[in-house]
mmCIF file with all atom_site columns, C-alpha atoms in Angstrom:
data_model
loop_
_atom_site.group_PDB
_atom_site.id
_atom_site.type_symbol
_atom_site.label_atom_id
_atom_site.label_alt_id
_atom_site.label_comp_id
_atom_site.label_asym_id
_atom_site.label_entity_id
_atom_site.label_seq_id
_atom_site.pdbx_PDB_ins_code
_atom_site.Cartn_x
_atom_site.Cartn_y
_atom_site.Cartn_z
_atom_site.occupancy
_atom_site.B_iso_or_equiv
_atom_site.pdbx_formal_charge
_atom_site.auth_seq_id
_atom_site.auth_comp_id
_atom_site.auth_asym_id
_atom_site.auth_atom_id
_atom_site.pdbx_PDB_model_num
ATOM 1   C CA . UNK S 1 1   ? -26.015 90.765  79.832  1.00 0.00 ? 1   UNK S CA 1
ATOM 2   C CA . UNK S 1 2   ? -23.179 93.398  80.673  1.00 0.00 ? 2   UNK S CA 1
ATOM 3   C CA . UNK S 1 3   ? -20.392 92.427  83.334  1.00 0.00 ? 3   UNK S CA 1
ATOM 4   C CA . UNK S 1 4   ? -21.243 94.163  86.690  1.00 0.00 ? 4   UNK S CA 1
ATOM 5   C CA . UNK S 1 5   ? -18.012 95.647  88.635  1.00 0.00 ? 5   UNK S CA 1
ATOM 6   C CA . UNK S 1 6   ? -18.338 97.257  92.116  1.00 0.00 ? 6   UNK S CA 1
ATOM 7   C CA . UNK S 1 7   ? -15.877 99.334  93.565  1.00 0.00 ? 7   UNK S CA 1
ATOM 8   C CA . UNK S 1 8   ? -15.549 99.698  97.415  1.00 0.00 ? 8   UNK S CA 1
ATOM 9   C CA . UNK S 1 9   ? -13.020 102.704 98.108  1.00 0.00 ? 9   UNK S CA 1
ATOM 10  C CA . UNK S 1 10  ? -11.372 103.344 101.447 1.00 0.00 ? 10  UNK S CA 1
ATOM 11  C CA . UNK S 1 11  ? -9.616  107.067 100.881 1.00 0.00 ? 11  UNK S CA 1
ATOM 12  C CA . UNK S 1 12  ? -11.098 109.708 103.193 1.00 0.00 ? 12  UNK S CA 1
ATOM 13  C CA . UNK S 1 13  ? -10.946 111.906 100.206 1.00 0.00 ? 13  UNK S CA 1
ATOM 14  C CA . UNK S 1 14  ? -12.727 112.391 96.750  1.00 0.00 ? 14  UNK S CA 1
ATOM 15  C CA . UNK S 1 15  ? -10.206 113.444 93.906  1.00 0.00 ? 15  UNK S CA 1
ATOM 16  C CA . UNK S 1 16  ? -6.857  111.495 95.805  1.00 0.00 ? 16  UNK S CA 1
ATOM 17  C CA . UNK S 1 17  ? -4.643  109.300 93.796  1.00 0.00 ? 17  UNK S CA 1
ATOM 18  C CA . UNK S 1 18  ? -6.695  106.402 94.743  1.00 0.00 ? 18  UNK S CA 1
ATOM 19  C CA . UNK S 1 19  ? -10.146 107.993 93.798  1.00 0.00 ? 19  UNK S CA 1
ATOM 20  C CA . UNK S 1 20  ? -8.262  108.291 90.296  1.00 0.00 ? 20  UNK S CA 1
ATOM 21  C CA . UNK S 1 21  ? -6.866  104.881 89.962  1.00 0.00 ? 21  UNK S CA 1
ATOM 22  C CA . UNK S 1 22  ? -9.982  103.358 90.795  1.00 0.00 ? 22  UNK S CA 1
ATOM 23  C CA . UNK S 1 23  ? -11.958 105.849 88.648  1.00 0.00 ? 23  UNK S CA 1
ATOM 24  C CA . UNK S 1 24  ? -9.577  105.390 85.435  1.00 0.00 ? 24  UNK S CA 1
ATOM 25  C CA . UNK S 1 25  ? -10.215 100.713 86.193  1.00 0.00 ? 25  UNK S CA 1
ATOM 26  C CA . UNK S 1 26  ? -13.950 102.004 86.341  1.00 0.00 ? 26  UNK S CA 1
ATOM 27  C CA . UNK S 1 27  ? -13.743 103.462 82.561  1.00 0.00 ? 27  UNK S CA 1
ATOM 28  C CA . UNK S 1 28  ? -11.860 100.811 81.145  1.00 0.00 ? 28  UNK S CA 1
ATOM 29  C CA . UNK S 1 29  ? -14.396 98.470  82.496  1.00 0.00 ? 29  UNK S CA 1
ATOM 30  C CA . UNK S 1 30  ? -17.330 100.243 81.031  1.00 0.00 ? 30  UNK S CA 1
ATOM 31  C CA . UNK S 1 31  ? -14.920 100.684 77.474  1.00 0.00 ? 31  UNK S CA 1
ATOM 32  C CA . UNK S 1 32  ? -15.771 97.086  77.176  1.00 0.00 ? 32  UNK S CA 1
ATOM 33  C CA . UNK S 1 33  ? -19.669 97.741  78.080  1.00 0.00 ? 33  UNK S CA 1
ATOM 34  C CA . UNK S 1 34  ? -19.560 96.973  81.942  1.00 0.00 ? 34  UNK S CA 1
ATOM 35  C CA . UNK S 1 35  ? -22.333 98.280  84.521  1.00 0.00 ? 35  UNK S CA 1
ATOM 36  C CA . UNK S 1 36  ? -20.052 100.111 87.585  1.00 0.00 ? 36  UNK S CA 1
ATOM 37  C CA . UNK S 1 37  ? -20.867 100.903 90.837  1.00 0.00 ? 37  UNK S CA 1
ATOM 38  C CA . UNK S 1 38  ? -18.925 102.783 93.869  1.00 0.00 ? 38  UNK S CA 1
ATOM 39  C CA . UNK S 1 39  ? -19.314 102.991 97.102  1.00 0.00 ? 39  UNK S CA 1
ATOM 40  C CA . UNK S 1 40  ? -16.848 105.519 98.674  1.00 0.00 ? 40  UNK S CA 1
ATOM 41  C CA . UNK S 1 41  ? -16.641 104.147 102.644 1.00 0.00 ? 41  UNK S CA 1
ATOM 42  C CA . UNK S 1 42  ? -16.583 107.511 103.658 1.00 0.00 ? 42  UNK S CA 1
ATOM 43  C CA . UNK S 1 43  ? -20.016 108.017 102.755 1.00 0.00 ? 43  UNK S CA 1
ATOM 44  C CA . UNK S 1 44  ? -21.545 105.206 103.922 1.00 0.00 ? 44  UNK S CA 1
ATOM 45  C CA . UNK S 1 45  ? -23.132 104.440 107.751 1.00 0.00 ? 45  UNK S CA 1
ATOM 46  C CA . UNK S 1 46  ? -20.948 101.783 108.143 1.00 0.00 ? 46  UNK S CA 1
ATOM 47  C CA . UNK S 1 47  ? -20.825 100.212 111.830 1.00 0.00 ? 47  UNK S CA 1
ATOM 48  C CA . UNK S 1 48  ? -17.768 98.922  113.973 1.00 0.00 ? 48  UNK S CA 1
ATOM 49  C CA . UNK S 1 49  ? -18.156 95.025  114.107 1.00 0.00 ? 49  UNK S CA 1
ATOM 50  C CA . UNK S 1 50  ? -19.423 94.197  117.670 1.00 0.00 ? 50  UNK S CA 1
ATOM 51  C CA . UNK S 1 51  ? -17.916 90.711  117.423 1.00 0.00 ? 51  UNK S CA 1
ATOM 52  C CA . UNK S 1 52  ? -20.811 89.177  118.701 1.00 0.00 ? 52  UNK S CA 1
ATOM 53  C CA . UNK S 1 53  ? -20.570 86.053  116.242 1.00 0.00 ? 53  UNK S CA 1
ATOM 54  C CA . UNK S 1 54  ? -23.824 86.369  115.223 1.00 0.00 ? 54  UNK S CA 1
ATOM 55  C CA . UNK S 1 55  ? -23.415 86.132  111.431 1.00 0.00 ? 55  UNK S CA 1
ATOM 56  C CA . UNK S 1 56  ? -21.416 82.900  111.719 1.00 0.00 ? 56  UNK S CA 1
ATOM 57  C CA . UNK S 1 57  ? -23.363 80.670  113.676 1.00 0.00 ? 57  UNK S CA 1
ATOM 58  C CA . UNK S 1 58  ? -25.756 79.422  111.207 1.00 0.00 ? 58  UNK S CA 1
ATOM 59  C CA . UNK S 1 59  ? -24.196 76.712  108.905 1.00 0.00 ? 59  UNK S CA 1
ATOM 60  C CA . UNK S 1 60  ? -24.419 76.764  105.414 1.00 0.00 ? 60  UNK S CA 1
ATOM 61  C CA . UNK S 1 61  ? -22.721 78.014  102.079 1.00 0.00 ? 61  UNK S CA 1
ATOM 62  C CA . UNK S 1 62  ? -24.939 81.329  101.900 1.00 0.00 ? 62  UNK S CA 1
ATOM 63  C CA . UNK S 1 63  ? -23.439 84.701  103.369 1.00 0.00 ? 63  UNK S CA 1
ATOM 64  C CA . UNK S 1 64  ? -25.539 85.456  106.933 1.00 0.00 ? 64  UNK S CA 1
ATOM 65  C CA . UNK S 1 65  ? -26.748 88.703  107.496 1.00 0.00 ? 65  UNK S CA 1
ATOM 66  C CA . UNK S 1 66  ? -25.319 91.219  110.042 1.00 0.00 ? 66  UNK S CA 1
ATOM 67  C CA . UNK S 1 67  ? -27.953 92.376  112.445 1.00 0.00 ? 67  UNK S CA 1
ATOM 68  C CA . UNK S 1 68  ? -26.840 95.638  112.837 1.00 0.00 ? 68  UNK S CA 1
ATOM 69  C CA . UNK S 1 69  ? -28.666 98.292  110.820 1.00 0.00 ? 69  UNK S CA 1
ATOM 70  C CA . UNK S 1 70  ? -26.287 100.329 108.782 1.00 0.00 ? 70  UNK S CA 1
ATOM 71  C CA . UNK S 1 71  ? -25.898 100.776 104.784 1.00 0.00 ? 71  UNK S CA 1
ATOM 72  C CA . UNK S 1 72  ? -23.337 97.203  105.260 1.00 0.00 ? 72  UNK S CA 1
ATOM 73  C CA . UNK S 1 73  ? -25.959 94.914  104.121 1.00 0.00 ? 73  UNK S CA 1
ATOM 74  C CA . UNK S 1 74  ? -27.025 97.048  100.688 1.00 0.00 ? 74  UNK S CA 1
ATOM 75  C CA . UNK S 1 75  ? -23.232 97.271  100.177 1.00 0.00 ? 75  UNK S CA 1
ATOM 76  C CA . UNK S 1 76  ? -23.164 93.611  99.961  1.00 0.00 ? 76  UNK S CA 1
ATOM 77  C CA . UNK S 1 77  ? -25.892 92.853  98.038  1.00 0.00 ? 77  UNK S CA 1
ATOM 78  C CA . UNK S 1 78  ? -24.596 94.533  95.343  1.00 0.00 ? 78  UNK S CA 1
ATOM 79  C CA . UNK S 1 79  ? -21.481 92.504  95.409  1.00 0.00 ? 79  UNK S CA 1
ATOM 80  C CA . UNK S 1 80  ? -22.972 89.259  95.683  1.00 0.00 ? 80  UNK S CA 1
ATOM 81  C CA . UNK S 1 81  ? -24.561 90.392  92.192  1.00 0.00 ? 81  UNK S CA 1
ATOM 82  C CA . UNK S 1 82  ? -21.469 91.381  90.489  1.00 0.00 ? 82  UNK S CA 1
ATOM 83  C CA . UNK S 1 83  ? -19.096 89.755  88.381  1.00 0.00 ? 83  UNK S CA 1
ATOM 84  C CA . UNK S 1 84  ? -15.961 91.675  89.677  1.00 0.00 ? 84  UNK S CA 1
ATOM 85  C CA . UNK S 1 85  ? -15.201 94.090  92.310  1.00 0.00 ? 85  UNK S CA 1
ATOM 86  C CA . UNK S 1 86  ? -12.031 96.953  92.646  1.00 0.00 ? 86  UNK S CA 1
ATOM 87  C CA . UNK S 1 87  ? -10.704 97.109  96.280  1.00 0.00 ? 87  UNK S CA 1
ATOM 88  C CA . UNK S 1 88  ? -8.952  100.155 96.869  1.00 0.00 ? 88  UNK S CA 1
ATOM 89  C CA . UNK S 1 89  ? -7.138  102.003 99.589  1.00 0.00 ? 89  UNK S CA 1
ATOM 90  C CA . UNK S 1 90  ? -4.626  104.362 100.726 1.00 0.00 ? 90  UNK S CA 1
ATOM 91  C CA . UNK S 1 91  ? -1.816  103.546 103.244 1.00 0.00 ? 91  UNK S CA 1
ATOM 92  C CA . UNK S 1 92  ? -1.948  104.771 106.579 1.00 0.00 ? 92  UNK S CA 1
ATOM 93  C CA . UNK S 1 93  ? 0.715   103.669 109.353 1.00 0.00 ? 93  UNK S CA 1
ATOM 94  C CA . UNK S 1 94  ? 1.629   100.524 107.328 1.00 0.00 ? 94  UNK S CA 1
ATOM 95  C CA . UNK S 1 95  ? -1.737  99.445  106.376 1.00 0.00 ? 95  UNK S CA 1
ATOM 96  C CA . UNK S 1 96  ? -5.313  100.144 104.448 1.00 0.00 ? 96  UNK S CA 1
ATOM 97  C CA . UNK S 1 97  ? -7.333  102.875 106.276 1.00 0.00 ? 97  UNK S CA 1
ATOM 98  C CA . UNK S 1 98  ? -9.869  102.781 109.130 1.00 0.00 ? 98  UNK S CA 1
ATOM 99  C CA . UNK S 1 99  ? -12.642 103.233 106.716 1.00 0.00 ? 99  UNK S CA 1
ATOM 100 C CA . UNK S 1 100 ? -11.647 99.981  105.273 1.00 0.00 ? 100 UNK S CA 1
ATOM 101 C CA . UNK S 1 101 ? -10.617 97.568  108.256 1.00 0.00 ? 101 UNK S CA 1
ATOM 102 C CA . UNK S 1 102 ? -13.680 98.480  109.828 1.00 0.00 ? 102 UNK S CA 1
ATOM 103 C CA . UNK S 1 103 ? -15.524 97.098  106.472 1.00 0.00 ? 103 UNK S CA 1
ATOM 104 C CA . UNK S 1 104 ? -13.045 94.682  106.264 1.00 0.00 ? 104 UNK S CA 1
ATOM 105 C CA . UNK S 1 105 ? -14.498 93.572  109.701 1.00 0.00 ? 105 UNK S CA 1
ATOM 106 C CA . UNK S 1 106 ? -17.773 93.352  108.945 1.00 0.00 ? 106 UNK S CA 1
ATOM 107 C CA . UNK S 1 107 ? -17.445 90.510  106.425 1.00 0.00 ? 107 UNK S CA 1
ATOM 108 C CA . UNK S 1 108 ? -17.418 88.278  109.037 1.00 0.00 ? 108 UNK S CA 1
ATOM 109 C CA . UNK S 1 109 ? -21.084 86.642  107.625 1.00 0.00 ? 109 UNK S CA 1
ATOM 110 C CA . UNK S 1 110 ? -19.399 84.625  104.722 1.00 0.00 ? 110 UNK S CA 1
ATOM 111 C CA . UNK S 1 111 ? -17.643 82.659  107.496 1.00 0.00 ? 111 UNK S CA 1
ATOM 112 C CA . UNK S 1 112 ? -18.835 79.795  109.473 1.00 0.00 ? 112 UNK S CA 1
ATOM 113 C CA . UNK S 1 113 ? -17.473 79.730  112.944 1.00 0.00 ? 113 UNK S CA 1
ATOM 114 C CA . UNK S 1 114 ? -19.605 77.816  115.753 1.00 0.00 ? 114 UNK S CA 1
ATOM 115 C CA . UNK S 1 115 ? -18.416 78.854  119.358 1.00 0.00 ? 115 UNK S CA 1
ATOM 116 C CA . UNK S 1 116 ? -17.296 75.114  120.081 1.00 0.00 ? 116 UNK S CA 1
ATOM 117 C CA . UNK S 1 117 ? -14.459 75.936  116.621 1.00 0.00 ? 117 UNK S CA 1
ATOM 118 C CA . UNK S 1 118 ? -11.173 77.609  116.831 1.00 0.00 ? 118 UNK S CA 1
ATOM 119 C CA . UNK S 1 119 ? -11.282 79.557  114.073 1.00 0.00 ? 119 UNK S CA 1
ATOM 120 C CA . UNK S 1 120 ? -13.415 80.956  111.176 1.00 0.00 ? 120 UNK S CA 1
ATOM 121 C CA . UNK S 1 121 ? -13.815 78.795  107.862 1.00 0.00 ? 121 UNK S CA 1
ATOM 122 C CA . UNK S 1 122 ? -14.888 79.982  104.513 1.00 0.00 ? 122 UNK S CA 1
ATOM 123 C CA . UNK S 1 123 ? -18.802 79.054  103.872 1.00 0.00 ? 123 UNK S CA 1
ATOM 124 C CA . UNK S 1 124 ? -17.599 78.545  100.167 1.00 0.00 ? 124 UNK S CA 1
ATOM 125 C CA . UNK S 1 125 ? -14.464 77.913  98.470  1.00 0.00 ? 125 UNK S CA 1
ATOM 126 C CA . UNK S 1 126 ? -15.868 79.484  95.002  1.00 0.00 ? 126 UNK S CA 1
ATOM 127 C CA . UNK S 1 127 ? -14.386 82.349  93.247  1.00 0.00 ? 127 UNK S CA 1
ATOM 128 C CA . UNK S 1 128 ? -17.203 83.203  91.199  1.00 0.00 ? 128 UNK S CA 1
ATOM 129 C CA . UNK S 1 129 ? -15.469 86.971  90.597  1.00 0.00 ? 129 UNK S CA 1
ATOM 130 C CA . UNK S 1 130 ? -12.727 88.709  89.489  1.00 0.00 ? 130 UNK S CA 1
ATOM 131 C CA . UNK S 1 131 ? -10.887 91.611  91.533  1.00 0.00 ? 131 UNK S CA 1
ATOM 132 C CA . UNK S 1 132 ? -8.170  93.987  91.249  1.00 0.00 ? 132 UNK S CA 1
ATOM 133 C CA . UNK S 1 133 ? -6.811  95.701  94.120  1.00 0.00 ? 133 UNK S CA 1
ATOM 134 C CA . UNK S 1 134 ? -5.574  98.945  95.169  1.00 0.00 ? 134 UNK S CA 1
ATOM 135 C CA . UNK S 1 135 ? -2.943  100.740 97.064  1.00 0.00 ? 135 UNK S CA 1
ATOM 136 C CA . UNK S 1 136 ? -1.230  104.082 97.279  1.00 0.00 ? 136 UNK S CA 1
ATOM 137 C CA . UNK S 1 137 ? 1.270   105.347 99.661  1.00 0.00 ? 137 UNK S CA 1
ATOM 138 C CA . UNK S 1 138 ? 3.761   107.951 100.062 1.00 0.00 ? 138 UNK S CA 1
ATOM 139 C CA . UNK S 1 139 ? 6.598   105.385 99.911  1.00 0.00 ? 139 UNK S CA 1
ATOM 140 C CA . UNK S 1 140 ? 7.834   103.682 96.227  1.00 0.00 ? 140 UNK S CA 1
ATOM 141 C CA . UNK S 1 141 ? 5.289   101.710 95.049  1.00 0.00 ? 141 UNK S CA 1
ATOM 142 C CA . UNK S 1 142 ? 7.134   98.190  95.044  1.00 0.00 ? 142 UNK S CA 1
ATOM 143 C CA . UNK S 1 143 ? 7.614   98.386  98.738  1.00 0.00 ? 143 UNK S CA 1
ATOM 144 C CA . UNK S 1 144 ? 3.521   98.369  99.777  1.00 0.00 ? 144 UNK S CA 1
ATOM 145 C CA . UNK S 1 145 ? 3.563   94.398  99.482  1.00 0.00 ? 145 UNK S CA 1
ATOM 146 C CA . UNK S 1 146 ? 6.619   94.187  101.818 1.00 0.00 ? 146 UNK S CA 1
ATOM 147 C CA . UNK S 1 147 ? 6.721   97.004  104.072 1.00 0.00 ? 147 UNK S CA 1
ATOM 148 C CA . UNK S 1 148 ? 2.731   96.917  104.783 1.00 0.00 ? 148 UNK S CA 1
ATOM 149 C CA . UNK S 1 149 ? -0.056  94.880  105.451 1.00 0.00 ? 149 UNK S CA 1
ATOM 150 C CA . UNK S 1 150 ? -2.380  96.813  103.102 1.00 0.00 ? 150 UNK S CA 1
ATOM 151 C CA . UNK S 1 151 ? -1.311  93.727  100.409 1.00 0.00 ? 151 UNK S CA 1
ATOM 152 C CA . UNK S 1 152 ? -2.843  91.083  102.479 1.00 0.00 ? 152 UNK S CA 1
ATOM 153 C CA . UNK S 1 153 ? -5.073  93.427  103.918 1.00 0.00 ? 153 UNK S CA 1
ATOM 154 C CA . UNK S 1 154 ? -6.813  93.694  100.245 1.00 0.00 ? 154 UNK S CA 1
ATOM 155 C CA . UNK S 1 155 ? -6.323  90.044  99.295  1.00 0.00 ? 155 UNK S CA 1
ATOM 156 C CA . UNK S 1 156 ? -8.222  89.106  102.620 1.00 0.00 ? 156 UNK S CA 1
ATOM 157 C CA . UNK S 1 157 ? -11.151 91.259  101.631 1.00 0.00 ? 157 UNK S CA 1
ATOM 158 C CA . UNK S 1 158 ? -11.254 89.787  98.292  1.00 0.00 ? 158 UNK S CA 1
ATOM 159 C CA . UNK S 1 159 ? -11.502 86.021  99.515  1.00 0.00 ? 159 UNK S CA 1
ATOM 160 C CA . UNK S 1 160 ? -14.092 87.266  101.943 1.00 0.00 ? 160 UNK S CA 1
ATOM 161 C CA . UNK S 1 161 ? -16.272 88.356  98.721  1.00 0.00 ? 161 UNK S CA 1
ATOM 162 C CA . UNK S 1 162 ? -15.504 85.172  96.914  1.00 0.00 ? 162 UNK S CA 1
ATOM 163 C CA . UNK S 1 163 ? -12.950 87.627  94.349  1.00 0.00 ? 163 UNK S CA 1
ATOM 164 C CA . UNK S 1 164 ? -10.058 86.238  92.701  1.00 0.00 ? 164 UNK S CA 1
ATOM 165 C CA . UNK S 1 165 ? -7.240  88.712  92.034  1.00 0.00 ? 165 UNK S CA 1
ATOM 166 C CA . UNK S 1 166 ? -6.674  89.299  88.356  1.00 0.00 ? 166 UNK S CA 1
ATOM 167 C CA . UNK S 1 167 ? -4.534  92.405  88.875  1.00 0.00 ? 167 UNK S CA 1
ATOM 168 C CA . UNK S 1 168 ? -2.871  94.751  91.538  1.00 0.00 ? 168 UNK S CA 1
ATOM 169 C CA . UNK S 1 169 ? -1.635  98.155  91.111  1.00 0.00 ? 169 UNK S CA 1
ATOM 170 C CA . UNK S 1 170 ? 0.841   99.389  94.333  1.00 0.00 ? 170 UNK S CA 1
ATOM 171 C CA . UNK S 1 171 ? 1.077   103.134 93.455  1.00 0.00 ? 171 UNK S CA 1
ATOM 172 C CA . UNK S 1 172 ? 3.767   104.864 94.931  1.00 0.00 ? 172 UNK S CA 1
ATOM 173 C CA . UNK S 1 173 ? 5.482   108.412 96.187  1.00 0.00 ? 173 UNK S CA 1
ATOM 174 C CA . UNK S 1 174 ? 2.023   109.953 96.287  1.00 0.00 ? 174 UNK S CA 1
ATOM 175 C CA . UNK S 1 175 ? 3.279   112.329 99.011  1.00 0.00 ? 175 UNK S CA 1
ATOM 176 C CA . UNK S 1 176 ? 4.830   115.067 97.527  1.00 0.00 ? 176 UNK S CA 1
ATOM 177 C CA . UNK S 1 177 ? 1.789   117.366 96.445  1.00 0.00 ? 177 UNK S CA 1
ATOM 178 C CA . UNK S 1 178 ? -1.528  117.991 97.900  1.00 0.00 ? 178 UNK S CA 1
ATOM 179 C CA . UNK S 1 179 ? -3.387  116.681 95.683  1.00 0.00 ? 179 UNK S CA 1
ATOM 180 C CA . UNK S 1 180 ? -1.205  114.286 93.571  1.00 0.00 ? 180 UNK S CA 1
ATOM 181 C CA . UNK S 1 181 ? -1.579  113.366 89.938  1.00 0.00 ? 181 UNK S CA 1
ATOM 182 C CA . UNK S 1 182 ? -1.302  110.265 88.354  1.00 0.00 ? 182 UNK S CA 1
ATOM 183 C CA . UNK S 1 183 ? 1.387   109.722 85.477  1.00 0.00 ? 183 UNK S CA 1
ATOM 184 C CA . UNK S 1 184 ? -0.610  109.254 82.217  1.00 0.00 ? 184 UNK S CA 1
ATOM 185 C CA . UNK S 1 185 ? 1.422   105.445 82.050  1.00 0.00 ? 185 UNK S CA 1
ATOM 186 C CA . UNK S 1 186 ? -0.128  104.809 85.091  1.00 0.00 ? 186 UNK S CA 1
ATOM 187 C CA . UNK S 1 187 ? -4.038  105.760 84.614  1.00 0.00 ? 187 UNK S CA 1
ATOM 188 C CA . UNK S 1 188 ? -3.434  103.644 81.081  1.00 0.00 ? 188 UNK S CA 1
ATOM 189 C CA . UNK S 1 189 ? -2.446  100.943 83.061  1.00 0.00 ? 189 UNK S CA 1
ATOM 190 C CA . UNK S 1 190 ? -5.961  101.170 85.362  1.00 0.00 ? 190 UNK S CA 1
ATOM 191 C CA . UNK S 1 191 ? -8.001  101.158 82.191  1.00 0.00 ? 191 UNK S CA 1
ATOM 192 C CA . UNK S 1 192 ? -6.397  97.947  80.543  1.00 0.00 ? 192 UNK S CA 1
ATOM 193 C CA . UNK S 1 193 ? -6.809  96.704  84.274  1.00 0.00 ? 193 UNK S CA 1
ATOM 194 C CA . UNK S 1 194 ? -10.639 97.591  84.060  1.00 0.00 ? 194 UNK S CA 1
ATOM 195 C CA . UNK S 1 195 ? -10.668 96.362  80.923  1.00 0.00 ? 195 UNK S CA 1
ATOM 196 C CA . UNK S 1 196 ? -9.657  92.513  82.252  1.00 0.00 ? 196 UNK S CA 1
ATOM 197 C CA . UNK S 1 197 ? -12.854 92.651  84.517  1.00 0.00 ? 197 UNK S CA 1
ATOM 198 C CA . UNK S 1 198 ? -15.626 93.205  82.211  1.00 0.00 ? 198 UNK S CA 1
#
């Protein structure tokens, strides 16, 4: 049966340095004979979180569903299926975008957090997929862990999915040109990444 890998993308943009990177993990994955799947958050209905608690009250290891009708839920399915996922986004003011938060956000349903708790718990502790995560920026590349929250941002979003991180690629000075390129070294590097997940 051939490794599934789903890609959730948080660029406002088709084509971007970050549409590449992901793109060029994507083909190294399928190299090996894995199944991909993207879901650009730009295209997708996607809901602000009303934090209504809803999808944590229930107890129980399984993920609770969000009862607000948008293209979430699908999104999630297809996750739950796969054997690794690609988390990807650009920096914006010192973080991953909107687009991405707001999804970020509305993984609330693989927590468990009854009104009488303080805080959120994970409704399982498994890792049952891989994940490699992805940010690019304007600034050098080996200052996105320290100088922004995209980092944990990504990481977060990972443990929500039950994803362990098997590689990270912080891609830097993307700035300069409208629609930036990607050095050759670096889209080799995505496809040995992509390679790792399938």
């Amino acid at each position: 049966m051939s490794t599934r890998v789903v890609a959730i993308v948080g660029s406002y943009r088709r084509g971007g340095a970050t549409d590449s990177a992901v793109e060029a993990i994507l083909e190294g994955a399928r190299a090996k004979g894995a199944v991909t799947q993207t879901f650009r958050l730009k295209e997708q209905h996607l809901e602000f979180c009303k934090n209504c608690r809803a999808c944590t009250q229930l107890p129980g290891e399984e993920r609770c569903k969000c009862g607000q009708e948008d293209d979430l839920e699908p999104m999630l399915v297809a996750i739950d299926a796969a054997d690794a996922v690609v988390l990807a986004s650009p920096v914006n003011y010192y973080n991953v975008t909107a687009l991405f938060r707001r999804f970020l956000e509305r993984l609330l349903g693989y927590t468990y957090w009854p009104w009488e708790q303080n805080g959120p718990v994970m409704r399982s502790k498994l890792q049952p997929r891989k994940a490699v995560l992805v940010a690019t920026a304007g600034m050098p590349g080996f200052l996105i862990p320290f100088a922004t929250g995209a980092s944990r941002a990504l990481r977060l979003a990972a443990k929500m999915l039950g994803a362990k991180p098997v590689g990270r690629m912080w891609i830097g000075l993307m700035a300069g040109e409208q629609q930036p390129m990607l050095p050759a070294r670096t889209l080799e590097r995505a496809r040995r990444l992509g390679m790792r997940l399938a």
